[in-house]
Short mmCIF file of C-alpha atoms in Angstrom, two decimals:
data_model
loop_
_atom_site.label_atom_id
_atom_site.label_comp_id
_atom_site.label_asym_id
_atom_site.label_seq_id
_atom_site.Cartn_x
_atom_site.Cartn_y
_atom_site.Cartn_z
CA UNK A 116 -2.58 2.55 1.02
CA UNK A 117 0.87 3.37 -0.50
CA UNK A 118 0.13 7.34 -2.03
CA UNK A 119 -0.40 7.05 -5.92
CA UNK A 120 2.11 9.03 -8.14
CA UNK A 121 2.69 7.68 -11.40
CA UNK A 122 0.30 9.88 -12.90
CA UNK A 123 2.32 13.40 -11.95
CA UNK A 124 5.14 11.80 -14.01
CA UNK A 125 3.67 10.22 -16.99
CA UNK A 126 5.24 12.77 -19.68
CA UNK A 127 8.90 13.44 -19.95
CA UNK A 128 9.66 16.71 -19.17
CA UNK A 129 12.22 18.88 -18.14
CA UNK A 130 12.77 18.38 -14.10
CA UNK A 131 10.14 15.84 -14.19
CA UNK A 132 10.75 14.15 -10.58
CA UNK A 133 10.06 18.24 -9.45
CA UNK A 134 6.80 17.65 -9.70
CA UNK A 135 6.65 15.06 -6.20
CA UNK A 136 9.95 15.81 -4.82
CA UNK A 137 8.09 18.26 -2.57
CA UNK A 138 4.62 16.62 -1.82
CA UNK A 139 3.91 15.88 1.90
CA UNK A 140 1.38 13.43 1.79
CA UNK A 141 3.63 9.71 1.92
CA UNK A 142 6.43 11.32 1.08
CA UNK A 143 10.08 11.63 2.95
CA UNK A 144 9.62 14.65 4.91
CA UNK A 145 6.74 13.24 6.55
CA UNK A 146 8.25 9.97 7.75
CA UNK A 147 11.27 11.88 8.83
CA UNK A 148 9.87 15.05 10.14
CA UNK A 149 10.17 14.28 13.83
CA UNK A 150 12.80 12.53 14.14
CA UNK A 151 14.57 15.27 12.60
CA UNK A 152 13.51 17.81 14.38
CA UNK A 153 14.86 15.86 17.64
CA UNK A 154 18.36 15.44 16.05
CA UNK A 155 18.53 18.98 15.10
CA UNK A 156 17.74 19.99 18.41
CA UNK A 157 20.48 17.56 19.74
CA UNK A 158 22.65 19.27 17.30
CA UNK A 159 22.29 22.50 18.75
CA UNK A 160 22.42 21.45 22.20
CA UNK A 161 26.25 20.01 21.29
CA UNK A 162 27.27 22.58 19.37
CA UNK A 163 26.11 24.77 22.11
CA UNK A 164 28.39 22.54 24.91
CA UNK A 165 31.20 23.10 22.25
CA UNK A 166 31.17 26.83 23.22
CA UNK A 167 31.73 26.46 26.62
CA UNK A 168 33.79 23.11 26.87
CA UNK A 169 37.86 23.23 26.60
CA UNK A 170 38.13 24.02 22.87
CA UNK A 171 42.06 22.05 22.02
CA UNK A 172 40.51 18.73 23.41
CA UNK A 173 36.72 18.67 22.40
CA UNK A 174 37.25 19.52 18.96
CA UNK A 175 40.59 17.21 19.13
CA UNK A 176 38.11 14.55 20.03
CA UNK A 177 35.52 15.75 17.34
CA UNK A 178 38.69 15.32 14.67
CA UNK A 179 38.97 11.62 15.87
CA UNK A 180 35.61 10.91 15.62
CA UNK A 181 35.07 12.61 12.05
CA UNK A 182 38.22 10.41 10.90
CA UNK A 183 37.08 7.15 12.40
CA UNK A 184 33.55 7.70 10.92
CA UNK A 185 34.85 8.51 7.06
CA UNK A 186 35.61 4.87 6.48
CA UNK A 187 32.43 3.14 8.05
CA UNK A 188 30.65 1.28 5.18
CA UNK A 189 26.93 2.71 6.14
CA UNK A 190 26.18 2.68 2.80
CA UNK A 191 26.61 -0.84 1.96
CA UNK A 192 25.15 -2.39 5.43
CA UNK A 193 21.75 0.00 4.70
CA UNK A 194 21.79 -0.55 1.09
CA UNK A 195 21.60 -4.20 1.20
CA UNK A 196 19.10 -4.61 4.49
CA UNK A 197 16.65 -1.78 2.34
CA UNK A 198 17.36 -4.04 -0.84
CA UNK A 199 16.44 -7.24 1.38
CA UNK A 200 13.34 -5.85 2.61
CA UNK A 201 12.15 -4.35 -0.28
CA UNK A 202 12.36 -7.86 -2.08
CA UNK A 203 10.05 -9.12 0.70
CA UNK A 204 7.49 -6.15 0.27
CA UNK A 205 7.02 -6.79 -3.14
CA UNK A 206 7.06 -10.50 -3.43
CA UNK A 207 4.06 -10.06 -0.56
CA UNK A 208 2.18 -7.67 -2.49
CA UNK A 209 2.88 -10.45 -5.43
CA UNK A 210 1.53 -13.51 -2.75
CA UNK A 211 -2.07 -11.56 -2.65
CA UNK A 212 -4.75 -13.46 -3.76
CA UNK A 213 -7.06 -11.89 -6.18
CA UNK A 214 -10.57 -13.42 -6.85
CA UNK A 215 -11.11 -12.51 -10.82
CA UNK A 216 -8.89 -15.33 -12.23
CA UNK A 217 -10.75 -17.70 -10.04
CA UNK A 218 -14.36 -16.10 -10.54
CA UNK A 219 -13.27 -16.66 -14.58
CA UNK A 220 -12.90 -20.42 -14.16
CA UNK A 221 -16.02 -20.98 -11.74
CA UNK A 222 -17.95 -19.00 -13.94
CA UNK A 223 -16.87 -21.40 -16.99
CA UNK A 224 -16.90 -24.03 -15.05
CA UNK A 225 -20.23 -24.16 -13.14
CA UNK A 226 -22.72 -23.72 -16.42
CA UNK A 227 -26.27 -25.22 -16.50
CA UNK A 228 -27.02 -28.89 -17.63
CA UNK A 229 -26.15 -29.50 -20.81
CA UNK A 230 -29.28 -31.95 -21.50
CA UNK A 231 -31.53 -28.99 -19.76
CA UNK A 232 -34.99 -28.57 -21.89
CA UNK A 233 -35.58 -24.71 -22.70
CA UNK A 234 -38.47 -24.92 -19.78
CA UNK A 235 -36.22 -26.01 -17.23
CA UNK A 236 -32.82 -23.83 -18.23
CA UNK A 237 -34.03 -20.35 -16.14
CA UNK A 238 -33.99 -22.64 -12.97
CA UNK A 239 -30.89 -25.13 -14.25
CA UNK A 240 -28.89 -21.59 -14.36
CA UNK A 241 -30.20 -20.24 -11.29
CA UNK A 242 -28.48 -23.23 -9.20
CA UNK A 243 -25.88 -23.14 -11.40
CA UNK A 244 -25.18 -19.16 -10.43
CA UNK A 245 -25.84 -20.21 -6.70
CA UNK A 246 -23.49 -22.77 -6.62
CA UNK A 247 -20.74 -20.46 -8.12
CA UNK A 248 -21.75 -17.51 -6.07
CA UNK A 249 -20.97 -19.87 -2.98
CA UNK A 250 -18.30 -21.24 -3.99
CA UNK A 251 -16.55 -17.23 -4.44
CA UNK A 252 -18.01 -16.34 -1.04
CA UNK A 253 -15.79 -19.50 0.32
CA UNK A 254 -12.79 -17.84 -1.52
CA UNK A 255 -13.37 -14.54 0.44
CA UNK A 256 -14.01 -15.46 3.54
CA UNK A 257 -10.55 -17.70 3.80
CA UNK A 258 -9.02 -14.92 2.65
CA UNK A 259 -11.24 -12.60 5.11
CA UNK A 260 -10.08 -14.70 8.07
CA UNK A 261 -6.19 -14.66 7.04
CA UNK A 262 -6.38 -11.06 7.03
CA UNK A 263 -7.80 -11.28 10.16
CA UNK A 264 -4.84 -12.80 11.72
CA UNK A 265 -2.40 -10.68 10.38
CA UNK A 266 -3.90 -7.08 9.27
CA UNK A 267 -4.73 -4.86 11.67
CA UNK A 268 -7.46 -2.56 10.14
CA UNK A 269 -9.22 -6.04 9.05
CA UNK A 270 -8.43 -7.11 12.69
CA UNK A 271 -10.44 -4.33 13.64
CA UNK A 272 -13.25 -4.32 11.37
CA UNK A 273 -13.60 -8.17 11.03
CA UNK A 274 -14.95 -9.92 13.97
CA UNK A 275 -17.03 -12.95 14.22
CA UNK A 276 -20.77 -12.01 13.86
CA UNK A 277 -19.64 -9.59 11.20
CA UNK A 278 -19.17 -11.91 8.92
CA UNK A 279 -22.70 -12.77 8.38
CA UNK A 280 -23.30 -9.12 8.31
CA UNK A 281 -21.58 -8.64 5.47
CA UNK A 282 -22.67 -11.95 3.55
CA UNK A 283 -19.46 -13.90 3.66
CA UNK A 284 -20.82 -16.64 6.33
CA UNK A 285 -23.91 -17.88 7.64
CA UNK A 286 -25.32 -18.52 11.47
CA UNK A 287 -24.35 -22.21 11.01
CA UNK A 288 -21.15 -22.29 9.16
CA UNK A 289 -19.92 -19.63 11.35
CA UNK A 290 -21.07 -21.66 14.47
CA UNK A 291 -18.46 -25.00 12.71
CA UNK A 292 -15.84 -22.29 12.45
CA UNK A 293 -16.29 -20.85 15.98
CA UNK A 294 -17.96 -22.16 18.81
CA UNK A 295 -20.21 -19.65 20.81
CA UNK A 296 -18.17 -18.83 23.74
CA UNK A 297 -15.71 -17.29 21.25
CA UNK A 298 -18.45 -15.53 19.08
CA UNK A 299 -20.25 -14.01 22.18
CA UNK A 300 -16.14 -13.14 23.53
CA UNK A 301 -16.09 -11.41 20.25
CA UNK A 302 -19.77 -9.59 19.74
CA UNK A 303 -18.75 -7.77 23.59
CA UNK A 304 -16.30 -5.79 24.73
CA UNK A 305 -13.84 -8.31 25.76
CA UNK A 306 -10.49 -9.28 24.13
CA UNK A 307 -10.39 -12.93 23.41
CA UNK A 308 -6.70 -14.44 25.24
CA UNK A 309 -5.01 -17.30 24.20
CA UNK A 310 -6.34 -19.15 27.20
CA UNK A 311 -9.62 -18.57 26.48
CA UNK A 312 -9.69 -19.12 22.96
CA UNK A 313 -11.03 -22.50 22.22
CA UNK A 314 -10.64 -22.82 18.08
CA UNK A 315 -8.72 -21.33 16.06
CA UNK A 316 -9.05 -19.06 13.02
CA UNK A 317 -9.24 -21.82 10.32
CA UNK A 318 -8.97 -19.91 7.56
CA UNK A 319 -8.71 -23.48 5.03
CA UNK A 320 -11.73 -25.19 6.17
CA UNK A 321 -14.09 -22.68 3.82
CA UNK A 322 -11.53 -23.57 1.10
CA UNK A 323 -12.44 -27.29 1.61
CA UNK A 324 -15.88 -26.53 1.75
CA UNK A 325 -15.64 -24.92 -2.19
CA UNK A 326 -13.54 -27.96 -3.18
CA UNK A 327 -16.67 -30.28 -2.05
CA UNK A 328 -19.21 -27.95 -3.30
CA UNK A 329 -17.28 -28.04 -6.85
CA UNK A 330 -17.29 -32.07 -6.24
CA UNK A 331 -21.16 -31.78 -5.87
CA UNK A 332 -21.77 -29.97 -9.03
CA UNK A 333 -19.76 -32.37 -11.23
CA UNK A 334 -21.67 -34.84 -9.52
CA UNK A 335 -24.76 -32.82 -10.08
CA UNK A 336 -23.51 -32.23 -14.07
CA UNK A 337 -23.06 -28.53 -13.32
CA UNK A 338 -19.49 -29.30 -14.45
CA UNK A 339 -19.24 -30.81 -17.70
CA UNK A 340 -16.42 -32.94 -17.41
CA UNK A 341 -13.48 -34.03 -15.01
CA UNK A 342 -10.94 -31.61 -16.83
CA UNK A 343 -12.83 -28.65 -16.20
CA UNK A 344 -13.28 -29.90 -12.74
CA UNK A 345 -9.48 -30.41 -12.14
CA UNK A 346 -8.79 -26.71 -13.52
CA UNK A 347 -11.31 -25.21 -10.84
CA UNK A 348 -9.24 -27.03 -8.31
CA UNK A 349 -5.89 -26.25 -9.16
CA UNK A 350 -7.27 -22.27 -9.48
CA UNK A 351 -8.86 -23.04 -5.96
CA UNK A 352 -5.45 -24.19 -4.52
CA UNK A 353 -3.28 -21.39 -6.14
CA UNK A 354 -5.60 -18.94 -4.03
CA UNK A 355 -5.00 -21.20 -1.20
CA UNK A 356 -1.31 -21.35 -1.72
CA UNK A 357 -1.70 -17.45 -1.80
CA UNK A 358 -3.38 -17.33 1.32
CA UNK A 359 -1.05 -19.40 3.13
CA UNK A 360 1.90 -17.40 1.43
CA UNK A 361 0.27 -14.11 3.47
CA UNK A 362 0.26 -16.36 6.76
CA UNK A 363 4.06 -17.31 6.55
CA UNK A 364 5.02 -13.37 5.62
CA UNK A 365 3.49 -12.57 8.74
CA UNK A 366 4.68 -15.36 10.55
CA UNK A 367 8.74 -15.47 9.41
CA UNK A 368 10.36 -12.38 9.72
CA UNK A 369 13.93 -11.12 8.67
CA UNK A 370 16.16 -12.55 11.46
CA UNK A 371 16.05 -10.16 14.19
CA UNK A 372 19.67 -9.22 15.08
CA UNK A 373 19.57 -8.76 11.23
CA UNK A 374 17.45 -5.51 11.90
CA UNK A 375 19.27 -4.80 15.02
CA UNK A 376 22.71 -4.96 14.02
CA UNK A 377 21.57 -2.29 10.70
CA UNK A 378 19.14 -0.10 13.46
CA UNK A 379 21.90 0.26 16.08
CA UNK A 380 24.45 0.98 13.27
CA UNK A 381 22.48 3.76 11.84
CA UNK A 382 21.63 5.10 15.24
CA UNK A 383 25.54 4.90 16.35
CA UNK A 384 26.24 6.52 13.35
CA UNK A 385 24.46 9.48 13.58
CA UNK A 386 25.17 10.17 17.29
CA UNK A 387 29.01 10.07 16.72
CA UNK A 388 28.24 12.60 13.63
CA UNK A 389 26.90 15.29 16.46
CA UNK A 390 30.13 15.70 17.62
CA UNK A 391 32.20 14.21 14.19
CA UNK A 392 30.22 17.19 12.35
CA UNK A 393 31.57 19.95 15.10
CA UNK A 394 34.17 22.56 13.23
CA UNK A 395 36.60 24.63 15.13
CA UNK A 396 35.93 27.95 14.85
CA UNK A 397 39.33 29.26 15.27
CA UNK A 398 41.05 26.61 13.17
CA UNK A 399 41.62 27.81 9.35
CA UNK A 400 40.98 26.09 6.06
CA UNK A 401 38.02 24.83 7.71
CA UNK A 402 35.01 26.76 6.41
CA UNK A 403 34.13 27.34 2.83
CA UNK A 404 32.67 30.92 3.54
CA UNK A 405 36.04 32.44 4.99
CA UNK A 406 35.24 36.21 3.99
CA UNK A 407 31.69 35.62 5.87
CA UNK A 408 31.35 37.43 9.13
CA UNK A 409 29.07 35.15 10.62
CA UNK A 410 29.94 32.08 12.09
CA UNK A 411 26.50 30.15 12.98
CA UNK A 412 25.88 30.52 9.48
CA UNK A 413 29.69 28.98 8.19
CA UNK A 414 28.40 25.63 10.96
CA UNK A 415 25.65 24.79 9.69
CA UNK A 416 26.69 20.83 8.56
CA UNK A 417 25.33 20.64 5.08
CA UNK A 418 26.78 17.17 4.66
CA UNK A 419 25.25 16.11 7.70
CA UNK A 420 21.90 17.11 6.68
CA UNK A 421 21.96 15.59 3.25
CA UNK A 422 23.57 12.24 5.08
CA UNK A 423 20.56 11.89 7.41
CA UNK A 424 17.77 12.34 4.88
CA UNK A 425 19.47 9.96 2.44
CA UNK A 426 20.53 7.44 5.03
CA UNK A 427 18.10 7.78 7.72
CA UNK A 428 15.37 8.15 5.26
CA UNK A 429 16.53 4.58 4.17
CA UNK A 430 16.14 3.12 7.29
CA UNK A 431 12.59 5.00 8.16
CA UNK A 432 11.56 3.03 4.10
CA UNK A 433 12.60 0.34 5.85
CA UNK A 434 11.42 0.39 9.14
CA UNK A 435 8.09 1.64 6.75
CA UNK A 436 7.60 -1.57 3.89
CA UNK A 437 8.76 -4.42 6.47
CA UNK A 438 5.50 -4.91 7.63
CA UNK A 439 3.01 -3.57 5.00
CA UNK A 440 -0.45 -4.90 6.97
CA UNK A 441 -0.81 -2.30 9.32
CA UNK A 442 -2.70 0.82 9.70
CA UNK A 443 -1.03 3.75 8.19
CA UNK A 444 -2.80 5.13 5.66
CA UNK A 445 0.24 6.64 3.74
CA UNK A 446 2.25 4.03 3.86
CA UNK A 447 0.58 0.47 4.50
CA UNK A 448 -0.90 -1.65 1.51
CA UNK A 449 -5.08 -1.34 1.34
CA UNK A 450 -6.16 -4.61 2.73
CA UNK A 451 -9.66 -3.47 3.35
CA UNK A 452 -9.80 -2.13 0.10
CA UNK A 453 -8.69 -5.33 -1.74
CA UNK A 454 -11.29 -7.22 0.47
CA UNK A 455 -13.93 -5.06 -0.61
CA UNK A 456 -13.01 -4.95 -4.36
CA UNK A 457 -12.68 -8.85 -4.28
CA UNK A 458 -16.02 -9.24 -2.92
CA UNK A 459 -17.54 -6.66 -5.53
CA UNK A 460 -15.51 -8.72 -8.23
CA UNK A 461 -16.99 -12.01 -6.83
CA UNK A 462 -20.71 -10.46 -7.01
CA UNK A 463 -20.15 -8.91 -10.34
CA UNK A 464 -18.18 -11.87 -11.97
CA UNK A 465 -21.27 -14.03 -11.05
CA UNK A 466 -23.93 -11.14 -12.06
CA UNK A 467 -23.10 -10.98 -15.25
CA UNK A 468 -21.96 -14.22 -16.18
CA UNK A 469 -24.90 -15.93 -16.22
CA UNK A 470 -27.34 -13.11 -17.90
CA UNK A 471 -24.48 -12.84 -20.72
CA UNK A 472 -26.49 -13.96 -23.80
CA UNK A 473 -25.55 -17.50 -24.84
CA UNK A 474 -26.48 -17.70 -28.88
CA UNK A 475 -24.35 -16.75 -31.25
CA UNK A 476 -24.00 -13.14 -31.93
CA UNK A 477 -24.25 -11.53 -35.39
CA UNK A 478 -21.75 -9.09 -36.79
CA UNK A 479 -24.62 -6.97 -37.37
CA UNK A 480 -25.60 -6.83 -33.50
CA UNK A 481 -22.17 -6.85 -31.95
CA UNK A 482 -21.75 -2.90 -31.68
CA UNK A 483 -25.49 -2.90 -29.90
CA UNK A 484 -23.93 -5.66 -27.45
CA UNK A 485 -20.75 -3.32 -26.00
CA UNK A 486 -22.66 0.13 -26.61
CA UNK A 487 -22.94 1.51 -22.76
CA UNK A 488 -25.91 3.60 -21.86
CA UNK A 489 -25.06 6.69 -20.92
CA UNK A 490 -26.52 6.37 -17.45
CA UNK A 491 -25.15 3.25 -16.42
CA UNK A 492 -21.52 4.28 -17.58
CA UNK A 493 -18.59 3.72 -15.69
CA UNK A 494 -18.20 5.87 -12.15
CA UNK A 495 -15.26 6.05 -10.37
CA UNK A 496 -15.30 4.01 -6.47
CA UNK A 497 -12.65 3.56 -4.13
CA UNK A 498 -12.90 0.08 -3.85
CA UNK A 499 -9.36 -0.43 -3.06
CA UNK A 500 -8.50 -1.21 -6.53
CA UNK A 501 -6.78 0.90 -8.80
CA UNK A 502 -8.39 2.32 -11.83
CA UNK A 503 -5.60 4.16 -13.26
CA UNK A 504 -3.23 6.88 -12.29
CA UNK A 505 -4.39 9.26 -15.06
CA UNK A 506 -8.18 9.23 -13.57
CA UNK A 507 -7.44 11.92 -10.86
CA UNK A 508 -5.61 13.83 -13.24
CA UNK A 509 -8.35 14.01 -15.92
CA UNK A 510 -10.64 15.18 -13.17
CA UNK A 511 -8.83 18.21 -12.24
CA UNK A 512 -5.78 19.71 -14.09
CA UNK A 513 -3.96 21.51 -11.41
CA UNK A 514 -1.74 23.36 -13.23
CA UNK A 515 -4.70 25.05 -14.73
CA UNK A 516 -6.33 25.73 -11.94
CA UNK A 517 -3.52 27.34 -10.55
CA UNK A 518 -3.09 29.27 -14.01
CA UNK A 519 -6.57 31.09 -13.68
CA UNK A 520 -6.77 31.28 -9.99
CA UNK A 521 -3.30 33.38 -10.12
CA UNK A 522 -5.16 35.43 -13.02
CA UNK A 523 -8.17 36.48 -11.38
CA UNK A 524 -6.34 37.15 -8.08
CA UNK A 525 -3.46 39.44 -10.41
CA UNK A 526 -6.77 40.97 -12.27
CA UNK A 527 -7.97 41.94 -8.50
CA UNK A 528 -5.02 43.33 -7.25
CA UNK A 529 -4.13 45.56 -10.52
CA UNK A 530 -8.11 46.25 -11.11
CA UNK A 531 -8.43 44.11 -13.78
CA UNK A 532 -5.89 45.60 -16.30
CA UNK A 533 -3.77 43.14 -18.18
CA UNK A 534 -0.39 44.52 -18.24
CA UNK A 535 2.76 42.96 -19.03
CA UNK A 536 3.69 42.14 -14.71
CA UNK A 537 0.31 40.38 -15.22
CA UNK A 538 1.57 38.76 -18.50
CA UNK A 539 5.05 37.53 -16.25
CA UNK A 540 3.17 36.83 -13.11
CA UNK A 541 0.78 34.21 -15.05
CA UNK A 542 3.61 32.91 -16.85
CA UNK A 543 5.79 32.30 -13.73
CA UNK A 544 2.75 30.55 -11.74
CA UNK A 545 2.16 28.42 -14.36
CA UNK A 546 5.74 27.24 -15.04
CA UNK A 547 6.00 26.86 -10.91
CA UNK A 548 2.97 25.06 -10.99
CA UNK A 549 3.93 22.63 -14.11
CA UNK A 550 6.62 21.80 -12.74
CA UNK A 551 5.98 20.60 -9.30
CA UNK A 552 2.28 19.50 -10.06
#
């Protein structure tokens, strides 16, 4: 899942982006780190031909290139491909289906009889919680088998018999789904081929089946009246529309010499700059650090560095967010997670609805109907939803940590006398600490 910050910067302070400008974990340095590395080694291994090649015509040539490169718009080719893909990235995350909007309605919706006598109401609501219940599991398994087409940790996880495994199917819907050449291809070993394959992932057929379940229960009188039936179906086909919204992401991409055309641009770019960032030695005016002796130290190509983590870093956010269903950990959106916590919604939605007390509550009872027990208080899950940035932060302070364990381990080393190094020692850790924490 993409690494959570907002909580590191939720006060204004003084140097405030300090405090995950240097984390590793998602962060810059980590995409780029190896690639990096290579093109620093390529840099040495020019600078090192520089030494012994002819040095009027190689850095004559290295003048040419440096010139020629100065007025190639990088900038603006980058900037607008990362601005075009980002748009995509989020307007994906914004296609996602999510089941509480929809459990809201079916829980409305789908209510007991209304002409139900007070003997048969406990088993009127029982059916009616069934019916809702099933028509939720529909929800997430259409949205279980898009993933499955397009995600490849659900890809992995998600396979045909494990869908009755984890309640989202029965043995004989899955058999209408799949027939049982491809559900015994999938329970093995073996890969199921395109030749082999004799359905296909259907992922709207479970969505029809909740549209003619919610048909039954008006029928039935579990829905009260046609409007309330017509809402349900327009929620049911917004999570549809989201669904196939997720299926044509994955299926049109950004036009591919698009992504060429910026990849071999950037690449060019920064292979002309190994020899368009060479300095002659022997040429004057040419190093900032004239009066320094040594010479390694006056070639080092400070623009060239801060040019390759702004503009190959944009490319590697890019090459990153274009397709957020994959596997990496850091970077990729939490698909599994956001199946899980829609499935936990679904079951908790329809929990809870339907034991919710249905008379009239009186001011004098409504603090004893929100008071949480102690016991059965909220604890923290990964789920794949987020509960808040500020919950890892109330859990442990690091700054504070920090603060003490840099006292104890100053109270060690000067046998436990507080003197006024201690005093600046502490002080120094913390402000470190506040800062980049």
């Amino acid at each position: 899942m993409v690494v959570e910050y907002s909580g590191a910067i939720r006060d204004q302070r003084p140097f405030g982006f300090m405090r995950v400008i240097f984390r590793w974990k998602g962060s810059m340095f980590r995409l780029i780190f190896w690639d990096g590395l290579v093109y620093a080694i390529a840099w040495i291994a020019v600078y090192i031909l520089g030494k012994y090649a002819n040095p009027d015509t190689y850095y004559t040539i290295c003048e040419l290139i440096r010139e020629n490169l100065s007025s190639f718009p990088l900038a603006f080719l980058l900037g607008f491909y990362v601005s075009t893909v980002y748009s995509r990235w989020w307007d994906l995350f914004n296609s996602i289906p999510w089941v509480s909007s929809l459990a809201d309605i079916v829980t409305v919706s789908v209510r007991p009889k209304c002409n139900t006598t007070d003997s048969d109401y406990p088993k009127q609501r029982e059916e009616a919680q069934r019916i809702a219940f099933t028509i939720l599991r529909y929800v997430n398994l259409s949205f279980a088998m898009v993933l499955r087409n397009i995600c490849t940790p659900i890809h992995k996880v998600v396979k045909g018999r494990q869908l009755v495994n984890i309640g989202l199917a029965r043995e004989d819907e899955l058999k209408m789904l799949f027939d049982s050449h491809e559900l015994n291809m999938q329970s093995g070993s073996q890969n199921v081929t395109s030749e082999k394959r004799t359905t296909i992932w259907q992922w709207w057929v479970p969505m029809i089946w909740a549209s003619q379940l919610s048909r039954k229960a008006l029928d039935l009188g579990y829905i009260a009246s046609e409007h309330q039936f017509v809402v349900l179906l327009e929620r049911l086909n917004d999570f549809k529309g989201g669904c196939g919204a997720l299926v044509c992401y994955d299926w049109i991409n950004i036009p591919l010499p698009y992504t060429q055309v910026v990849s071999l641009c950037v690449y060019a770019y920064f292979f002309l700059e190994l020899f368009g960032s060479q300095q002659n030695p022997q040429k004057e005016g040419n190093f900032v650090f004239e009066n320094l002796t040594h010479h390694s130290f006056q070639s080092v190509p400070y623009a060239l560095i801060l040019k390759f983590f702004i503009y190959y870093g944009w490319l590697k956010v890019a090459e990153v967010i274009i397709n957020p269903m994959g596997s990496n950990a850091d970077y990729d959106l939490d698909f599994l997670g956001i199946v899980n916590g829609n499935l936990q919604q679904a079951r908790a939605y329809v929990e809870y609805a339907y034991q919710f007390n249905e008379e009239f509550v009186r001011p004098s009872h409504i603090n004893k109907l929100y008071v949480v027990p102690k016991e059965e208080a909220f604890q923290p899950t990964h789920s794949g939803y987020n509960f808040g940035s500020l919950l890892q932060y109330a859990l442990m302070d690091v700054p504070k940590i920090v603060y003490h364990g840099a006292t104890l381990i100053t109270a060690k080393i000067l046998g436990y006398k507080i003197t006024l190094a201690t005093k600046l020692i502490m002080a120094v850790t913390f402000s470190v600490s506040y800062l980049i924490f």
